[in-house]
Each structure stands twice: as structure tokens, then as C-alpha cells.
Amino acid sequence: NTGSIYVGTGVATAGRAGALLFSVGSGTSGVGGSVHVNAGRSTVNTGGSISLMSGEGTATSSGSVTVRSLNAGVSGASGALVFSTGTSSNGNTGAIYVGSGVATGGRGGSVFFAVGTGDSGVGGSLYLNAGGTSATSKVGGSVYIRPGVGATATSGIYMYDGVGALRVTVASDTINIDSSGTIALTASSSIAITSSTTITLSATTSISFDSSTLLGISTASSTVSASAVTINKMSGQITSSSTTLAAGSSESFTLTNSQITSASSIVLANVLTPCTSGWVIATKSTVSAAGSVVITIYNAGTAACASTYVIGFLVLNSS
């Protein structure tokens, strides 16, 4: 090995140790002089490291480490700060870790990434970009944002707009998106919204499906027996048990349906397939309580029915 060089001040008793100052002088032409600190290169092993640490405070706080460029002069920009690992010819490049330490008897220190304000042009941007890959059948890197976990609950992720209004909240029990204007969800194929209990769509004026086809309303079919039928769906088809409803006569049957949630529910009923010879119409659908409706059918024709008929229904609940 070649010899080492040590530069340091001595240990102080009843006082503080002396400071070390490495400084380049000022000049009147050209760019300012540079300071280079390079660790050693190795041709057979890992290169040397550079460690920059503040002093320990055994009775109180440790010292700060400040890395910054100085202010610009009457024109130009302040100097950039570049934190980057080198390239790699066979393997991964080095990682970058930015974080505060573990606290005992206190909380972990906060980490702030902030863009300064300006008075000309648009504000500066903040980018978080994961790495890409050209490897076959491999995806690019992901971006993970994860809140801290507490003993009783998990905190959330909060996104504010430029004037400080909270717009997006992501917590373990709530996801909320708030906009003073429009929220648009667009997909090239499909969008799925799933809930284990209830999905509520609410608007001050109306909810529009535009010219789209509305699909997915639960449906089933069954046949009346002893003036009763059970279908626990929002819509369905009911086939009559009678085949001889007389002209000018009516008959009723009770539909038991768990989707009818209250006495204020509305059940729309209409004839899908009329009977032969007669002319049947649905005249009433009476909901007296949650869970059932009485549907009345009237033969307005001049002849009795000579076959069964099929009734369609749709349940509408106000709450």
C-alpha cells in the first residue's frame, strides 16, 4: 500500500476541537476554482469509499451536514446539485438511499422534497421516474408510495392542488377524490368498480349514461304457483299459472323479492308475452312493505285467454 494522509485537529478538553476549512480563493477572470475529492481506484477489487459525517453529540444533537450551491449573482442560475451513481458494464448500478434515522423516545425525522418558488414563467416541476428496461418480456420499474404504519392504524396519502386544497386522500378505510371541476376516468377497454356492500351514484342534477348500453342488472325467471312466486332479483320474467283468464276479469299474484327494500319502492310491471286470444295488461303493482309486491293482471280483450302469459318487472328503490 501507499502511505495514508491524515488531516485533523486535536482533541480538546474543556473546549471544542478546532475546525477544518478547505477553501478555494476567489478570482477575477474565468470560472471559479474547483474542489475535487476522489476516492481511490482499484483494478482488482471495489473502489474506495467517501464518508462524509457530522460530529456525534453524546449529550445532545449531532451536527448537521449541509450540501448546497451558493446563490447566483446578478444574472444566471444557482449551481445544480447532482446525486447520481455511475454506470455499470456488467451488473446493476448502485442504489441511492435518502432517509432519516430510527428514533427512540421520539419520532423519525421528516423528509422533504420541495421545488423553490419563482416570479417568471411556470413553476418548476418535480419528477419521480422509475427505470425502464430493454430486456425481453420484462416490465419497467414501479413507483411505490407507502404511508407509515402505527400501532393502531395506518396513515394516509394526501395530494393537494396548487392552492393548498386537498384533492386526493388514500387511506386504509377511505379513498376520496375531490375536484372543483371535472373528474374523468378513461380506459381503452373497461373500468371495474367493486364494493362488498353498496355503490352510491349521486349528482345534484342528473346521472347520464350518454348513449351507452346499460348492462348487468340482475335478472331471473320463474312461474306463478298458488298465486305466488319468488324472484330475488332487480328484474325478471314471470310466467302465469293460469291459461284461461276470462275476458273482463283480473287476477293477482304476490311476488316475494328481497330486492324490494321498503314500502316506498316502485315495481314496474308490463306484459312481455300476451296470452293467446285475450288481451292482458298489468294494471297494478302494490308494494305494502319491504320484500313483496302484489301484481294485478286484467284481461281487457273480448275473449278469454287460451294460454299463459309472461310479465316482466323492474324494482326501483329510493334508498
Short mmCIF file of C-alpha atoms in Angstrom, two decimals:
data_model
loop_
_atom_site.label_atom_id
_atom_site.label_comp_id
_atom_site.label_asym_id
_atom_site.label_seq_id
_atom_site.Cartn_x
_atom_site.Cartn_y
_atom_site.Cartn_z
CA ASN A 1 0.00 0.00 0.00
CA THR A 2 0.99 3.61 -0.42
CA GLY A 3 1.02 5.80 2.63
CA SER A 4 -2.06 7.42 4.12
CA ILE A 5 -2.60 11.13 4.73
CA TYR A 6 -4.40 12.26 7.85
CA VAL A 7 -5.57 15.85 8.31
CA GLY A 8 -7.25 16.69 11.60
CA THR A 9 -7.33 18.86 14.69
CA GLY A 10 -6.53 17.70 18.15
CA VAL A 11 -8.78 16.59 20.99
CA ALA A 12 -9.98 19.43 23.23
CA THR A 13 -10.62 19.32 26.98
CA ALA A 14 -12.91 22.00 28.46
CA GLY A 15 -13.41 23.44 24.97
CA ARG A 16 -14.22 22.46 21.42
CA ALA A 17 -11.89 20.97 18.87
CA GLY A 18 -10.63 23.24 16.14
CA ALA A 19 -12.38 23.46 12.80
CA LEU A 20 -11.05 22.36 9.41
CA LEU A 21 -11.55 24.67 6.45
CA PHE A 22 -10.76 23.80 2.85
CA SER A 23 -11.46 26.77 0.64
CA VAL A 24 -10.62 27.91 -2.89
CA GLY A 25 -9.83 31.58 -3.30
CA SER A 26 -11.81 33.98 -5.43
CA GLY A 27 -10.72 35.23 -8.85
CA THR A 28 -11.47 38.00 -11.33
CA SER A 29 -11.48 36.05 -14.62
CA GLY A 30 -12.77 32.70 -15.80
CA VAL A 31 -14.77 30.25 -13.74
CA GLY A 32 -14.07 29.76 -10.07
CA GLY A 33 -11.59 27.13 -8.95
CA SER A 34 -12.93 23.65 -8.17
CA VAL A 35 -12.54 21.28 -5.25
CA HIS A 36 -12.24 17.59 -6.12
CA VAL A 37 -12.44 14.76 -3.60
CA ASN A 38 -11.86 11.41 -5.27
CA ALA A 39 -11.56 8.04 -3.60
CA GLY A 40 -9.02 5.58 -4.92
CA ARG A 41 -9.44 3.25 -7.89
CA SER A 42 -8.80 -0.48 -7.70
CA THR A 43 -8.17 -2.78 -10.67
CA VAL A 44 -8.86 -6.00 -8.73
CA ASN A 45 -11.47 -5.08 -6.10
CA THR A 46 -14.06 -2.49 -5.11
CA GLY A 47 -13.03 1.14 -5.35
CA GLY A 48 -12.52 3.25 -2.27
CA SER A 49 -15.39 4.94 -0.42
CA ILE A 50 -16.04 8.51 0.62
CA SER A 51 -17.69 9.04 4.00
CA LEU A 52 -19.00 12.45 4.99
CA MET A 53 -20.43 12.52 8.51
CA SER A 54 -21.26 15.19 11.06
CA GLY A 55 -19.90 15.03 14.57
CA GLU A 56 -21.61 12.97 17.27
CA GLY A 57 -23.22 14.75 20.19
CA THR A 58 -23.08 12.35 23.13
CA ALA A 59 -25.15 14.67 25.36
CA THR A 60 -27.33 16.40 22.77
CA SER A 61 -27.87 16.62 18.99
CA SER A 62 -25.35 15.54 16.38
CA GLY A 63 -24.14 18.14 13.92
CA SER A 64 -25.78 18.97 10.61
CA VAL A 65 -24.46 18.24 7.13
CA THR A 66 -25.21 20.94 4.55
CA VAL A 67 -24.68 20.38 0.84
CA ARG A 68 -25.74 23.29 -1.31
CA SER A 69 -24.70 25.61 -4.10
CA LEU A 70 -24.42 29.33 -3.37
CA ASN A 71 -26.73 32.00 -4.69
CA ALA A 72 -26.41 33.22 -8.27
CA GLY A 73 -25.06 36.68 -8.98
CA VAL A 74 -26.82 39.45 -10.87
CA SER A 75 -27.55 37.02 -13.72
CA GLY A 76 -27.56 33.29 -14.33
CA ALA A 77 -28.80 30.40 -12.20
CA SER A 78 -27.57 28.96 -8.97
CA GLY A 79 -25.45 25.84 -9.39
CA ALA A 80 -27.07 22.43 -9.77
CA LEU A 81 -26.78 19.57 -7.29
CA VAL A 82 -26.27 16.17 -8.88
CA PHE A 83 -26.65 12.97 -6.87
CA SER A 84 -26.07 10.05 -9.16
CA THR A 85 -24.41 6.67 -9.19
CA GLY A 86 -22.14 5.62 -12.01
CA THR A 87 -22.84 3.37 -14.96
CA SER A 88 -22.30 -0.38 -14.95
CA SER A 89 -20.86 -2.60 -17.68
CA ASN A 90 -21.85 -5.96 -16.15
CA GLY A 91 -24.44 -5.85 -13.35
CA ASN A 92 -26.62 -3.37 -11.51
CA THR A 93 -25.72 0.25 -10.96
CA GLY A 94 -25.54 1.49 -7.37
CA ALA A 95 -28.62 2.45 -5.41
CA ILE A 96 -29.34 5.83 -3.79
CA TYR A 97 -30.79 5.91 -0.28
CA VAL A 98 -32.32 9.06 1.24
CA GLY A 99 -33.87 8.64 4.66
CA SER A 100 -33.90 9.69 8.29
CA GLY A 101 -32.76 7.52 11.15
CA VAL A 102 -34.69 5.40 13.63
CA ALA A 103 -35.81 7.34 16.72
CA THR A 104 -36.08 6.17 20.32
CA GLY A 105 -38.21 8.36 22.57
CA GLY A 106 -39.29 10.49 19.61
CA ARG A 107 -40.44 10.29 16.00
CA GLY A 108 -38.43 9.70 12.87
CA GLY A 109 -37.29 12.86 11.13
CA SER A 110 -39.30 14.09 8.17
CA VAL A 111 -38.01 14.04 4.59
CA PHE A 112 -38.88 16.98 2.36
CA PHE A 113 -38.56 17.30 -1.42
CA ALA A 114 -39.57 20.79 -2.49
CA VAL A 115 -39.16 22.96 -5.58
CA GLY A 116 -38.43 26.61 -4.92
CA THR A 117 -40.77 29.41 -5.92
CA GLY A 118 -40.15 31.82 -8.79
CA ASP A 119 -41.58 35.01 -10.26
CA SER A 120 -41.15 34.34 -14.01
CA GLY A 121 -42.54 31.56 -16.19
CA VAL A 122 -44.21 28.37 -14.96
CA GLY A 123 -43.21 26.83 -11.66
CA GLY A 124 -40.51 24.17 -11.53
CA SER A 125 -41.64 20.55 -11.78
CA LEU A 126 -41.00 17.55 -9.56
CA TYR A 127 -40.49 14.20 -11.31
CA LEU A 128 -40.44 10.68 -9.89
CA ASN A 129 -39.43 8.29 -12.65
CA ALA A 130 -38.84 4.57 -12.32
CA GLY A 131 -36.28 2.91 -14.56
CA GLY A 132 -37.03 1.41 -17.96
CA THR A 133 -35.66 -1.82 -19.38
CA SER A 134 -34.92 -3.18 -22.83
CA ALA A 135 -34.86 -6.77 -21.57
CA THR A 136 -37.18 -9.14 -23.43
CA SER A 137 -40.52 -9.86 -21.67
CA LYS A 138 -39.63 -7.66 -18.69
CA VAL A 139 -41.55 -4.64 -17.42
CA GLY A 140 -40.16 -1.31 -16.33
CA GLY A 141 -39.63 -0.39 -12.70
CA SER A 142 -42.53 0.54 -10.42
CA VAL A 143 -43.15 3.60 -8.25
CA TYR A 144 -44.24 2.80 -4.69
CA ILE A 145 -45.67 5.37 -2.27
CA ARG A 146 -46.44 3.89 1.12
CA PRO A 147 -47.51 5.66 4.33
CA GLY A 148 -46.16 4.72 7.74
CA VAL A 149 -47.79 2.08 9.93
CA GLY A 150 -48.81 2.91 13.50
CA ALA A 151 -49.75 0.71 16.44
CA THR A 152 -53.48 1.39 15.96
CA ALA A 153 -53.90 2.48 12.33
CA THR A 154 -52.18 3.24 9.06
CA SER A 155 -51.82 6.85 7.97
CA GLY A 156 -52.82 8.03 4.51
CA ILE A 157 -51.54 9.53 1.30
CA TYR A 158 -52.74 13.08 0.67
CA MET A 159 -52.46 15.07 -2.56
CA TYR A 160 -53.10 18.81 -2.67
CA ASP A 161 -53.53 21.16 -5.60
CA GLY A 162 -51.51 24.32 -6.14
CA VAL A 163 -53.66 26.47 -3.85
CA GLY A 164 -53.49 24.01 -0.96
CA ALA A 165 -56.87 22.30 -1.35
CA LEU A 166 -56.92 18.59 -0.51
CA ARG A 167 -57.89 16.68 -3.67
CA VAL A 168 -56.94 13.02 -3.19
CA THR A 169 -56.99 11.00 0.03
CA VAL A 170 -55.86 7.38 0.11
CA ALA A 171 -56.20 5.67 3.50
CA SER A 172 -56.80 2.10 4.64
CA ASP A 173 -60.54 2.74 5.08
CA THR A 174 -61.18 5.62 2.65
CA ILE A 175 -60.23 6.67 -0.86
CA ASN A 176 -61.58 10.11 -1.72
CA ILE A 177 -61.15 12.16 -4.90
CA ASP A 178 -62.40 15.74 -4.74
CA SER A 179 -62.39 18.20 -7.63
CA SER A 180 -63.67 21.73 -8.05
CA GLY A 181 -64.26 20.88 -11.70
CA THR A 182 -64.38 17.57 -13.55
CA ILE A 183 -63.11 14.07 -12.73
CA ALA A 184 -62.60 11.85 -15.77
CA LEU A 185 -61.90 8.11 -15.71
CA THR A 186 -60.95 6.81 -19.15
CA ALA A 187 -59.94 3.31 -20.20
CA SER A 188 -59.27 1.75 -23.59
CA SER A 189 -61.08 -1.43 -22.53
CA SER A 190 -63.08 -1.49 -19.28
CA ILE A 191 -63.30 0.06 -15.80
CA ALA A 192 -64.33 -2.10 -12.85
CA ILE A 193 -65.72 -0.64 -9.60
CA THR A 194 -66.40 -3.28 -6.95
CA SER A 195 -67.82 -2.97 -3.44
CA SER A 196 -68.61 -5.60 -0.82
CA THR A 197 -71.68 -3.60 0.27
CA THR A 198 -73.10 -0.59 -1.61
CA ILE A 199 -72.09 1.63 -4.52
CA THR A 200 -73.76 5.05 -4.48
CA LEU A 201 -74.03 7.31 -7.54
CA SER A 202 -75.18 10.81 -6.62
CA ALA A 203 -75.45 14.06 -8.57
CA THR A 204 -77.16 17.40 -7.97
CA THR A 205 -78.91 17.41 -11.35
CA SER A 206 -78.69 14.02 -13.10
CA ILE A 207 -76.63 10.93 -13.84
CA SER A 208 -76.10 10.39 -17.55
CA PHE A 209 -75.00 7.19 -19.28
CA ASP A 210 -74.99 9.12 -22.56
CA SER A 211 -75.68 6.75 -25.48
CA SER A 212 -74.12 3.72 -23.77
CA THR A 213 -75.99 0.48 -23.22
CA LEU A 214 -76.73 -0.23 -19.55
CA LEU A 215 -75.87 -3.84 -18.71
CA GLY A 216 -75.62 -6.03 -15.66
CA ILE A 217 -78.98 -5.60 -13.87
CA SER A 218 -79.63 -8.88 -12.06
CA THR A 219 -82.46 -10.90 -13.59
CA ALA A 220 -84.18 -14.27 -13.30
CA SER A 221 -87.41 -16.02 -14.31
CA SER A 222 -90.00 -18.21 -12.60
CA THR A 223 -93.63 -19.39 -12.79
CA VAL A 224 -96.53 -18.46 -10.54
CA SER A 225 -97.76 -21.25 -8.28
CA ALA A 226 -100.74 -20.90 -5.92
CA SER A 227 -100.88 -17.14 -6.66
CA ALA A 228 -97.28 -16.63 -5.51
CA VAL A 229 -93.77 -16.53 -6.98
CA THR A 230 -90.30 -15.74 -5.56
CA ILE A 231 -87.57 -13.98 -7.53
CA ASN A 232 -84.85 -12.17 -5.55
CA LYS A 233 -83.53 -10.09 -8.45
CA MET A 234 -83.86 -6.48 -9.58
CA SER A 235 -85.70 -7.59 -12.70
CA GLY A 236 -87.24 -10.73 -14.09
CA GLN A 237 -89.83 -12.59 -16.10
CA ILE A 238 -92.87 -14.22 -14.53
CA THR A 239 -94.99 -16.81 -16.32
CA SER A 240 -98.62 -17.09 -15.24
CA SER A 241 -100.03 -20.32 -13.86
CA SER A 242 -103.47 -19.73 -15.39
CA THR A 243 -104.29 -20.23 -19.06
CA THR A 244 -107.98 -19.26 -19.05
CA LEU A 245 -108.24 -15.72 -17.64
CA ALA A 246 -111.75 -14.65 -18.69
CA ALA A 247 -112.45 -11.52 -20.66
CA GLY A 248 -113.13 -8.56 -18.37
CA SER A 249 -111.63 -10.42 -15.42
CA SER A 250 -108.48 -9.82 -13.37
CA GLU A 251 -106.17 -11.95 -11.23
CA SER A 252 -103.39 -11.11 -8.80
CA PHE A 253 -100.28 -12.84 -7.54
CA THR A 254 -97.67 -11.96 -4.90
CA LEU A 255 -94.04 -11.56 -5.93
CA THR A 256 -91.69 -12.12 -2.99
CA ASN A 257 -88.44 -10.29 -3.66
CA SER A 258 -85.68 -9.35 -1.22
CA GLN A 259 -84.59 -6.54 -3.55
CA ILE A 260 -87.73 -4.59 -2.60
CA THR A 261 -86.21 -2.70 0.33
CA SER A 262 -89.14 -0.63 1.61
CA ALA A 263 -92.80 0.23 1.18
CA SER A 264 -91.71 3.23 -0.91
CA SER A 265 -90.07 1.01 -3.52
CA ILE A 266 -91.53 1.07 -7.02
CA VAL A 267 -92.05 -2.12 -9.04
CA LEU A 268 -92.70 -1.56 -12.74
CA ALA A 269 -94.62 -4.41 -14.41
CA ASN A 270 -95.59 -4.90 -18.03
CA VAL A 271 -96.67 -7.69 -20.37
CA LEU A 272 -93.78 -9.26 -22.30
CA THR A 273 -95.71 -12.08 -23.95
CA PRO A 274 -99.54 -11.83 -24.14
CA CYS A 275 -101.81 -14.81 -23.89
CA THR A 276 -103.49 -16.30 -26.93
CA SER A 277 -106.96 -14.84 -27.74
CA GLY A 278 -107.12 -12.48 -24.78
CA TRP A 279 -105.56 -9.05 -24.28
CA VAL A 280 -103.90 -8.86 -20.85
CA ILE A 281 -102.46 -5.73 -19.25
CA ALA A 282 -100.71 -5.12 -15.90
CA THR A 283 -102.97 -2.72 -14.04
CA LYS A 284 -101.42 -2.50 -10.57
CA SER A 285 -98.25 -3.32 -8.65
CA THR A 286 -98.88 -2.63 -4.99
CA VAL A 287 -95.98 -2.54 -2.52
CA SER A 288 -97.23 -2.55 1.06
CA ALA A 289 -93.99 -3.47 2.79
CA ALA A 290 -90.40 -4.41 2.06
CA GLY A 291 -89.92 -7.79 0.46
CA SER A 292 -93.04 -8.25 -1.66
CA VAL A 293 -95.40 -6.74 -4.22
CA VAL A 294 -98.89 -7.69 -5.42
CA ILE A 295 -99.20 -7.52 -9.21
CA THR A 296 -102.68 -7.41 -10.77
CA ILE A 297 -103.36 -8.52 -14.36
CA TYR A 298 -106.55 -7.64 -16.28
CA ASN A 299 -107.89 -9.23 -19.48
CA ALA A 300 -109.16 -6.26 -21.49
CA GLY A 301 -109.94 -8.39 -24.51
CA THR A 302 -113.29 -9.78 -25.70
CA ALA A 303 -112.25 -13.40 -25.33
CA ALA A 304 -110.74 -15.50 -22.59
CA CYS A 305 -107.06 -16.34 -22.61
CA ALA A 306 -106.18 -19.63 -24.24
CA SER A 307 -102.56 -19.82 -22.97
CA THR A 308 -100.21 -18.49 -20.30
CA TYR A 309 -98.74 -15.01 -20.46
CA VAL A 310 -95.36 -13.58 -19.34
CA ILE A 311 -94.94 -10.49 -17.18
CA GLY A 312 -91.69 -8.50 -16.86
CA PHE A 313 -90.82 -6.47 -13.77
CA LEU A 314 -88.18 -3.97 -12.61
CA VAL A 315 -87.55 -2.91 -8.98
CA LEU A 316 -86.66 0.73 -8.24
CA ASN A 317 -85.59 1.64 -4.69
CA SER A 318 -85.34 5.16 -3.35
CA SER A 319 -82.82 4.17 -0.65
#
